[in-house]
C-alpha cells in the first residue's frame, strides 16, 4: 500500500490594501498598459505597516485549518517557505507556531524564493512518506514589497504580498481514492545563475536586507525552458502527458510565461489557474494562494490531476504532480 500526502485543506490571505497599476504610475515612470501587457498584472496587495510575514502566514494557516476541519493540535510539523522572514532568525515558522498556539512538533523555514512552496511541499511530502510526520502545515508567505527598490520600475511593478497554506495528511490509498494525493515532486537548482535574480544584501554580506535585482529577460528565457523541462519530467515520471492534466497551477510571475508553458504542454487555456492579475507575483505565496483561490471558486473536483510548477531566484525550479 502506498503512503501518500493528501491535501485535506487550503487557505489564503491577502492584505487589505490594494495598489493598482495607475497608482504605481504616480511613483515610477510606468503605465497600466505596459504592466498589464508585459506581465498580466493589474494590481497587487501591500502589507500594512507592522503587518509581518508571520501575520499573513497565520491568517492563511487559520483558513486552511478551518477548511480541513482540524485543530492546530493535529499538526505535527510546519514547513514555511519565505524569502522575506520576519527576522534573520529565528525562523518565521516558529513565530507562526507560537501565534497559532501550537506547543508540540517542529517548525522550520525553507528558502527557495519563488520556488519555495514547491520545495516546502517536497520536504513535507518526504516527512510524510518516511512516517516522520502525519499532518503537516505547509505555508508560502511573503512581504516581498518590503525588499523592492521602489525607484526601479523594472522590478517594483511586478510583486505583491500575501500568504497561502495547505494541510497535508498521510493517507494510505484504498479503493477509488488510492491514487489521491501527491504523486511526485521534482526540484532543481543551478547556483551559477545567481546574478539573474538576487537581493543585494544580507546579514553576512552587507548587514542590511537589500533590494531585489533582476535581469528580467534572462529570467524570462530560462523560465520558459526550465518550466517546460520540469513539467515534462513530472508527467513522464508518472507515465502521463499534458493531455491528462485537469489543471495547471503555475507560479504567478508573468502571464506570458504561464501561457507559454500551457501551450508547450498541450493544455487548454481554460485549465490554467490565473491569479497574477489580482495578486501580482507573491513569490513563495503565489502557488498556495492560487490553489486556495481555485478551490474557493469550486474549480477542483475529487480525482483531478493537477500540476504545480515554478521558478525563482537561485535559480531554483520545480514541479509537483498531485491528484486532488
Ligand atoms: N514601465 C514601463 N517601461 C518599462 C518598465 C515599466 N515598469 N520596466 C521596464 N521598462 C522598459 C525598459 O526600460 C525597456 O525600455 P528600452 O527598450 O527603452 O530600454 C523596455 O521597457 C523593455 O524592457 P524589457 O526588460 O526588455 O521588457 P520585457 O518585455 O522583458 O518585460 C519583464 C520585462 C516583465 C520583467 C519580463 O522580462 C519578465 O517577466 N521577466 C521574468 C520575470 C520573472 O519571471 N521573475 C520570476 C522569478 S521571481 C522570483 O523568484 C522572486
Short mmCIF file of C-alpha atoms and ligand atoms in Angstrom, two decimals:
data_model
loop_
_atom_site.label_atom_id
_atom_site.label_comp_id
_atom_site.label_asym_id
_atom_site.label_seq_id
_atom_site.Cartn_x
_atom_site.Cartn_y
_atom_site.Cartn_z
CA UNK A 1 0.00 0.00 0.00
CA UNK A 2 1.39 3.43 -0.94
CA UNK A 3 1.60 6.12 1.70
CA UNK A 4 0.67 9.46 0.13
CA UNK A 5 0.39 13.07 1.28
CA UNK A 6 -3.13 14.29 0.68
CA UNK A 7 -4.24 17.91 0.69
CA UNK A 8 -7.07 17.97 3.22
CA UNK A 9 -7.43 21.76 3.41
CA UNK A 10 -6.14 25.02 1.96
CA UNK A 11 -6.46 28.73 2.58
CA UNK A 12 -5.12 32.09 1.54
CA UNK A 13 -4.71 35.57 2.90
CA UNK A 14 -4.14 38.90 1.18
CA UNK A 15 -3.55 42.21 2.98
CA UNK A 16 -6.41 44.71 2.69
CA UNK A 17 -4.52 47.42 0.87
CA UNK A 18 -4.64 47.20 -2.92
CA UNK A 19 -2.27 49.17 -5.12
CA UNK A 20 -3.39 49.49 -8.75
CA UNK A 21 -1.12 49.98 -11.74
CA UNK A 22 -2.45 53.51 -12.09
CA UNK A 23 -1.41 54.29 -8.53
CA UNK A 24 2.05 52.86 -9.26
CA UNK A 25 2.38 55.09 -12.30
CA UNK A 26 2.39 58.01 -9.86
CA UNK A 27 5.50 56.56 -8.18
CA UNK A 28 7.62 55.42 -11.14
CA UNK A 29 7.68 56.08 -14.88
CA UNK A 30 5.28 53.35 -15.99
CA UNK A 31 1.74 52.81 -17.27
CA UNK A 32 -1.10 50.39 -16.65
CA UNK A 33 -0.85 49.43 -20.33
CA UNK A 34 2.86 48.49 -20.04
CA UNK A 35 2.47 46.47 -16.85
CA UNK A 36 -0.66 44.62 -17.99
CA UNK A 37 0.69 43.98 -21.49
CA UNK A 38 4.11 42.69 -20.34
CA UNK A 39 3.08 40.75 -17.25
CA UNK A 40 -0.71 40.41 -16.91
CA UNK A 41 -0.63 42.24 -13.54
CA UNK A 42 -3.40 44.76 -12.81
CA UNK A 43 -2.98 45.23 -9.07
CA UNK A 44 -1.13 43.92 -6.01
CA UNK A 45 -1.83 43.75 -2.26
CA UNK A 46 0.53 45.52 0.15
CA UNK A 47 1.00 44.52 3.80
CA UNK A 48 0.09 47.22 6.31
CA UNK A 49 2.73 48.86 8.44
CA UNK A 50 3.57 46.45 11.24
CA UNK A 51 1.91 43.53 9.43
CA UNK A 52 4.61 40.86 9.19
CA UNK A 53 5.14 37.78 7.03
CA UNK A 54 4.19 35.65 10.06
CA UNK A 55 0.88 37.55 10.42
CA UNK A 56 0.00 36.84 6.78
CA UNK A 57 1.05 33.21 7.26
CA UNK A 58 -1.07 32.79 10.40
CA UNK A 59 -4.18 34.09 8.61
CA UNK A 60 -3.63 31.69 5.71
CA UNK A 61 -2.95 28.82 8.14
CA UNK A 62 -6.15 29.51 10.07
CA UNK A 63 -8.14 29.48 6.82
CA UNK A 64 -6.53 26.15 5.86
CA UNK A 65 -7.22 24.61 9.30
CA UNK A 66 -10.86 25.70 9.01
CA UNK A 67 -11.14 24.28 5.51
CA UNK A 68 -9.67 20.96 6.71
CA UNK A 69 -11.89 20.95 9.79
CA UNK A 70 -8.98 20.15 12.10
CA UNK A 71 -7.38 21.91 15.06
CA UNK A 72 -3.83 23.14 15.43
CA UNK A 73 -3.27 20.29 17.93
CA UNK A 74 -3.45 17.88 14.99
CA UNK A 75 -0.43 19.47 13.28
CA UNK A 76 2.95 17.89 13.95
CA UNK A 77 5.12 19.90 11.54
CA UNK A 78 5.12 23.37 9.97
CA UNK A 79 7.22 23.97 6.87
CA UNK A 80 7.14 27.60 5.79
CA UNK A 81 8.58 28.94 2.55
CA UNK A 82 9.65 32.57 2.51
CA UNK A 83 12.35 34.88 1.21
CA UNK A 84 11.10 37.69 3.45
CA UNK A 85 11.29 36.34 7.01
CA UNK A 86 10.22 38.49 9.97
CA UNK A 87 13.76 38.38 11.32
CA UNK A 88 17.13 36.91 10.29
CA UNK A 89 16.46 34.32 12.98
CA UNK A 90 14.56 32.51 14.40
CA UNK A 91 12.56 31.04 11.55
CA UNK A 92 9.25 32.66 10.67
CA UNK A 93 7.75 29.17 11.02
CA UNK A 94 8.46 29.15 14.77
CA UNK A 95 6.78 32.56 15.09
CA UNK A 96 3.75 31.15 13.27
CA UNK A 97 3.84 28.09 15.54
CA UNK A 98 3.65 30.36 18.61
CA UNK A 99 0.96 32.62 17.14
CA UNK A 100 -1.19 29.58 16.31
CA UNK A 101 -0.80 28.28 19.87
CA UNK A 102 0.94 25.10 18.72
CA UNK A 103 3.10 23.77 21.52
CA UNK A 104 4.38 20.48 20.12
CA UNK A 105 6.07 19.19 16.97
CA UNK A 106 8.57 21.18 14.93
CA UNK A 107 8.62 24.20 12.64
CA UNK A 108 11.21 25.48 10.19
CA UNK A 109 11.63 27.66 7.10
CA UNK A 110 12.62 26.70 3.58
CA UNK A 111 14.21 29.25 1.27
CA UNK A 112 13.95 28.88 -2.50
CA UNK A 113 12.37 32.27 -3.31
CA UNK A 114 9.54 31.81 -5.85
CA UNK A 115 10.06 28.02 -5.94
CA UNK A 116 9.83 27.99 -2.15
CA UNK A 117 6.39 26.44 -1.93
CA UNK A 118 7.33 23.54 -4.25
CA UNK A 119 10.45 22.98 -2.12
CA UNK A 120 8.42 23.12 1.11
CA UNK A 121 5.86 20.69 -0.32
CA UNK A 122 8.71 18.35 -1.32
CA UNK A 123 10.18 18.41 2.20
CA UNK A 124 6.76 17.89 3.81
CA UNK A 125 5.87 15.06 1.42
CA UNK A 126 9.12 13.28 2.27
CA UNK A 127 8.45 13.63 6.02
CA UNK A 128 5.07 12.02 5.46
CA UNK A 129 6.30 9.24 3.17
CA UNK A 130 9.02 8.25 5.66
CA UNK A 131 6.49 8.21 8.50
CA UNK A 132 8.14 11.08 10.41
CA UNK A 133 5.03 13.26 10.29
CA UNK A 134 1.33 12.61 9.85
CA UNK A 135 -0.18 16.05 9.42
CA UNK A 136 1.90 18.90 8.03
CA UNK A 137 1.03 22.57 7.60
CA UNK A 138 2.84 23.88 4.50
CA UNK A 139 2.86 27.65 4.06
CA UNK A 140 4.17 30.10 1.48
CA UNK A 141 4.21 33.65 2.85
CA UNK A 142 5.86 36.86 1.71
CA UNK A 143 6.04 40.56 2.36
CA UNK A 144 8.01 40.90 -0.86
CA UNK A 145 7.15 44.59 -1.33
CA UNK A 146 9.43 45.33 1.66
CA UNK A 147 12.55 44.31 -0.32
CA UNK A 148 11.67 46.16 -3.52
CA UNK A 149 13.57 49.15 -4.81
CA UNK A 150 10.63 51.47 -5.39
CA UNK A 151 12.76 53.53 -7.82
CA UNK A 152 13.39 50.52 -10.10
CA UNK A 153 10.42 50.31 -12.45
CA UNK A 154 11.79 47.05 -13.89
CA UNK A 155 11.03 45.20 -10.63
CA UNK A 156 8.74 47.20 -8.33
CA UNK A 157 5.72 46.83 -10.62
CA UNK A 158 5.85 43.02 -10.56
CA UNK A 159 5.47 41.92 -6.94
CA UNK A 160 2.92 41.83 -4.13
CA UNK A 161 2.38 40.49 -0.59
CA UNK A 162 0.30 37.52 0.55
CA UNK A 163 0.25 34.03 2.03
CA UNK A 164 -1.22 30.65 1.18
CA UNK A 165 -1.29 27.38 3.10
CA UNK A 166 -2.18 23.74 2.58
CA UNK A 167 -2.52 20.92 5.06
CA UNK A 168 -1.08 17.57 4.09
CA UNK A 169 -2.15 14.40 5.81
CA UNK A 170 -0.72 10.91 5.43
CA UNK A 171 -3.20 8.62 3.73
CA UNK A 172 -2.92 5.01 2.71
CA UNK A 173 -4.63 4.60 -0.61
CA UNK A 174 -7.57 2.29 -0.77
CA UNK A 175 -10.23 1.70 -3.42
CA UNK A 176 -11.20 4.68 -5.56
CA UNK A 177 -9.07 7.11 -3.54
CA UNK A 178 -5.88 5.02 -3.82
CA UNK A 179 -4.30 7.45 -6.23
CA UNK A 180 -5.24 10.66 -4.36
CA UNK A 181 -2.51 12.97 -3.07
CA UNK A 182 0.98 13.98 -4.15
CA UNK A 183 2.18 11.64 -6.90
CA UNK A 184 5.70 13.06 -7.15
CA UNK A 185 7.80 16.17 -6.59
CA UNK A 186 10.81 17.32 -8.64
CA UNK A 187 13.18 20.09 -7.54
CA UNK A 188 16.29 21.57 -9.18
CA UNK A 189 18.71 24.43 -8.75
CA UNK A 190 21.66 25.97 -10.56
CA UNK A 191 23.61 28.43 -8.43
CA UNK A 192 25.58 29.65 -11.44
CA UNK A 193 22.51 31.71 -12.39
CA UNK A 194 22.66 33.73 -9.16
CA UNK A 195 23.04 37.08 -10.95
CA UNK A 196 19.75 36.69 -12.85
CA UNK A 197 17.76 37.32 -9.68
CA UNK A 198 19.05 38.14 -6.21
CA UNK A 199 18.85 40.58 -3.31
CA UNK A 200 21.86 42.86 -2.92
CA UNK A 201 22.15 42.50 0.84
CA UNK A 202 22.03 40.12 3.78
CA UNK A 203 23.35 39.60 7.30
CA UNK A 204 26.67 38.11 6.15
CA UNK A 205 27.38 40.46 3.23
CA UNK A 206 26.12 43.99 3.84
CA UNK A 207 24.37 43.71 7.18
CA UNK A 208 21.22 45.10 5.54
CA UNK A 209 18.19 43.40 3.97
CA UNK A 210 18.98 44.70 0.48
CA UNK A 211 16.74 45.05 -2.57
CA UNK A 212 15.64 42.79 -5.40
CA UNK A 213 17.82 42.90 -8.52
CA UNK A 214 16.65 41.12 -11.64
CA UNK A 215 17.69 40.55 -15.25
CA UNK A 216 14.11 40.24 -16.49
CA UNK A 217 14.78 38.97 -20.00
CA UNK A 218 17.32 36.37 -18.83
CA UNK A 219 14.84 35.01 -16.27
CA UNK A 220 12.11 35.01 -18.89
CA UNK A 221 14.18 32.86 -21.28
CA UNK A 222 15.31 30.44 -18.58
CA UNK A 223 11.79 30.20 -17.14
CA UNK A 224 10.27 29.15 -20.45
CA UNK A 225 12.95 26.45 -20.85
CA UNK A 226 13.17 25.11 -17.27
CA UNK A 227 9.42 25.05 -16.60
CA UNK A 228 8.71 23.04 -19.74
CA UNK A 229 11.54 20.64 -18.78
CA UNK A 230 10.40 20.07 -15.22
CA UNK A 231 6.73 19.76 -16.17
CA UNK A 232 7.64 17.04 -18.67
CA UNK A 233 9.85 15.36 -16.05
CA UNK A 234 6.90 15.17 -13.62
CA UNK A 235 4.50 13.86 -16.26
CA UNK A 236 6.99 11.32 -17.68
CA UNK A 237 7.78 10.08 -14.17
CA UNK A 238 4.13 9.13 -13.74
CA UNK A 239 3.59 7.85 -17.28
CA UNK A 240 1.24 10.75 -18.05
CA UNK A 241 1.07 13.55 -20.64
CA UNK A 242 -0.18 17.13 -20.71
CA UNK A 243 -3.46 15.83 -22.15
CA UNK A 244 -4.11 14.04 -18.83
CA UNK A 245 -3.97 17.26 -16.80
CA UNK A 246 -7.15 18.77 -15.40
CA UNK A 247 -5.43 21.89 -14.04
CA UNK A 248 -2.12 23.70 -14.31
CA UNK A 249 -1.26 25.87 -11.28
CA UNK A 250 1.96 27.70 -12.10
CA UNK A 251 3.93 30.18 -10.02
CA UNK A 252 2.34 33.51 -10.97
CA UNK A 253 5.32 35.51 -12.29
CA UNK A 254 4.27 36.50 -15.78
CA UNK A 255 1.12 35.66 -17.74
CA UNK A 256 3.15 35.30 -20.95
CA UNK A 257 5.40 32.66 -19.35
CA UNK A 258 2.36 30.86 -17.91
CA UNK A 259 0.59 30.79 -21.28
CA UNK A 260 3.81 29.65 -22.98
CA UNK A 261 4.10 26.63 -20.64
CA UNK A 262 0.40 25.82 -21.09
CA UNK A 263 0.86 25.79 -24.86
CA UNK A 264 4.04 23.68 -24.72
CA UNK A 265 2.26 21.09 -22.58
CA UNK A 266 -0.72 21.00 -24.95
CA UNK A 267 -3.05 22.05 -22.14
CA UNK A 268 -6.21 24.07 -22.93
CA UNK A 269 -6.02 27.63 -21.63
CA UNK A 270 -9.16 27.27 -19.54
CA UNK A 271 -7.25 24.74 -17.41
CA UNK A 272 -4.70 27.39 -16.42
CA UNK A 273 -5.26 28.90 -12.96
CA UNK A 274 -4.58 32.64 -13.15
CA UNK A 275 -4.39 34.99 -10.16
CA UNK A 276 -1.50 37.20 -11.30
CA UNK A 277 -3.93 39.89 -12.48
CA UNK A 278 -5.18 40.38 -8.90
CA UNK A 279 -2.23 39.22 -6.77
CA UNK A 280 0.88 40.04 -8.89
CA UNK A 281 3.95 37.90 -8.12
CA UNK A 282 3.80 36.97 -4.43
CA UNK A 283 6.87 34.69 -4.68
CA UNK A 284 6.52 31.61 -2.43
CA UNK A 285 2.88 32.51 -1.70
CA UNK A 286 1.68 32.55 -5.29
CA UNK A 287 1.03 28.82 -5.80
CA UNK A 288 -0.80 28.13 -2.49
CA UNK A 289 -2.77 31.36 -2.98
CA UNK A 290 -3.75 30.18 -6.47
CA UNK A 291 -4.73 26.75 -5.08
CA UNK A 292 -6.89 28.38 -2.39
CA UNK A 293 -8.43 30.76 -4.92
CA UNK A 294 -9.35 27.95 -7.34
CA UNK A 295 -10.60 25.70 -4.51
CA UNK A 296 -12.71 28.60 -3.16
CA UNK A 297 -14.23 29.05 -6.62
CA UNK A 298 -15.16 25.33 -6.64
CA UNK A 299 -12.92 24.54 -9.62
CA UNK A 300 -11.24 21.37 -8.33
CA UNK A 301 -13.10 18.05 -8.18
CA UNK A 302 -12.01 14.92 -6.36
CA UNK A 303 -9.59 12.95 -8.54
CA UNK A 304 -8.50 15.93 -10.70
CA UNK A 305 -4.89 15.74 -11.88
CA UNK A 306 -3.09 18.99 -11.03
CA UNK A 307 0.42 20.13 -11.94
CA UNK A 308 2.14 22.78 -9.82
CA UNK A 309 5.31 24.35 -11.20
CA UNK A 310 7.55 27.34 -10.54
CA UNK A 311 10.93 29.01 -10.93
CA UNK A 312 12.71 31.55 -8.78
CA UNK A 313 15.95 33.05 -7.53
CA UNK A 314 18.90 30.72 -7.16
CA UNK A 315 18.00 29.78 -9.78
CA UNK A 316 15.65 27.18 -8.39
CA UNK A 317 12.79 25.46 -10.16
CA UNK A 318 10.46 22.55 -9.56
CA UNK A 319 7.14 20.81 -10.08
CA UNK A 320 4.66 18.71 -8.15
CA UNK A 321 2.05 16.43 -9.67
CA UNK A 322 -0.94 15.60 -7.49
CA UNK A 323 -4.40 14.14 -7.57
CA UNK A 324 -6.98 16.27 -5.72
N1 LIG B 1 7.18 50.53 -17.24
C1 LIG B 1 7.50 51.00 -18.46
N2 LIG B 1 8.60 50.64 -19.13
C2 LIG B 1 9.40 49.74 -18.51
C3 LIG B 1 9.13 49.22 -17.23
C4 LIG B 1 7.96 49.64 -16.60
N3 LIG B 1 7.59 49.19 -15.40
N4 LIG B 1 10.13 48.36 -16.90
C5 LIG B 1 10.99 48.34 -17.93
N5 LIG B 1 10.57 49.19 -18.91
C6 LIG B 1 11.18 49.47 -20.17
C7 LIG B 1 12.64 49.13 -20.22
O1 LIG B 1 13.41 50.19 -19.71
C8 LIG B 1 12.85 48.92 -21.71
O2 LIG B 1 12.98 50.20 -22.32
P1 LIG B 1 14.02 50.42 -23.54
O3 LIG B 1 13.55 49.48 -24.62
O4 LIG B 1 13.85 51.85 -23.84
O5 LIG B 1 15.35 50.04 -22.99
C9 LIG B 1 11.54 48.31 -22.20
O6 LIG B 1 10.58 48.64 -21.18
C10 LIG B 1 11.59 46.82 -22.37
O7 LIG B 1 12.15 46.23 -21.20
P2 LIG B 1 12.37 44.69 -21.09
O8 LIG B 1 13.04 44.38 -19.80
O9 LIG B 1 13.04 44.23 -22.36
O10 LIG B 1 10.87 44.17 -21.07
P3 LIG B 1 10.36 42.69 -21.14
O11 LIG B 1 9.46 42.52 -22.29
O12 LIG B 1 11.46 41.68 -20.97
O13 LIG B 1 9.42 42.59 -19.84
C11 LIG B 1 9.54 41.72 -17.60
C12 LIG B 1 10.01 42.81 -18.58
C13 LIG B 1 8.03 41.89 -17.41
C14 LIG B 1 10.27 41.92 -16.29
C15 LIG B 1 9.84 40.32 -18.18
O14 LIG B 1 11.18 40.27 -18.63
C16 LIG B 1 9.63 39.22 -17.18
O15 LIG B 1 8.53 38.96 -16.72
N6 LIG B 1 10.67 38.50 -16.83
C17 LIG B 1 10.54 37.38 -15.90
C18 LIG B 1 10.42 37.82 -14.50
C19 LIG B 1 10.21 36.60 -13.65
O16 LIG B 1 9.65 35.62 -14.10
N7 LIG B 1 10.67 36.56 -12.46
C20 LIG B 1 10.47 35.24 -11.85
C21 LIG B 1 11.04 34.95 -10.77
S1 LIG B 1 10.51 35.93 -9.46
C22 LIG B 1 11.36 35.41 -8.04
O17 LIG B 1 11.99 34.37 -7.96
C23 LIG B 1 11.40 36.36 -6.95
#
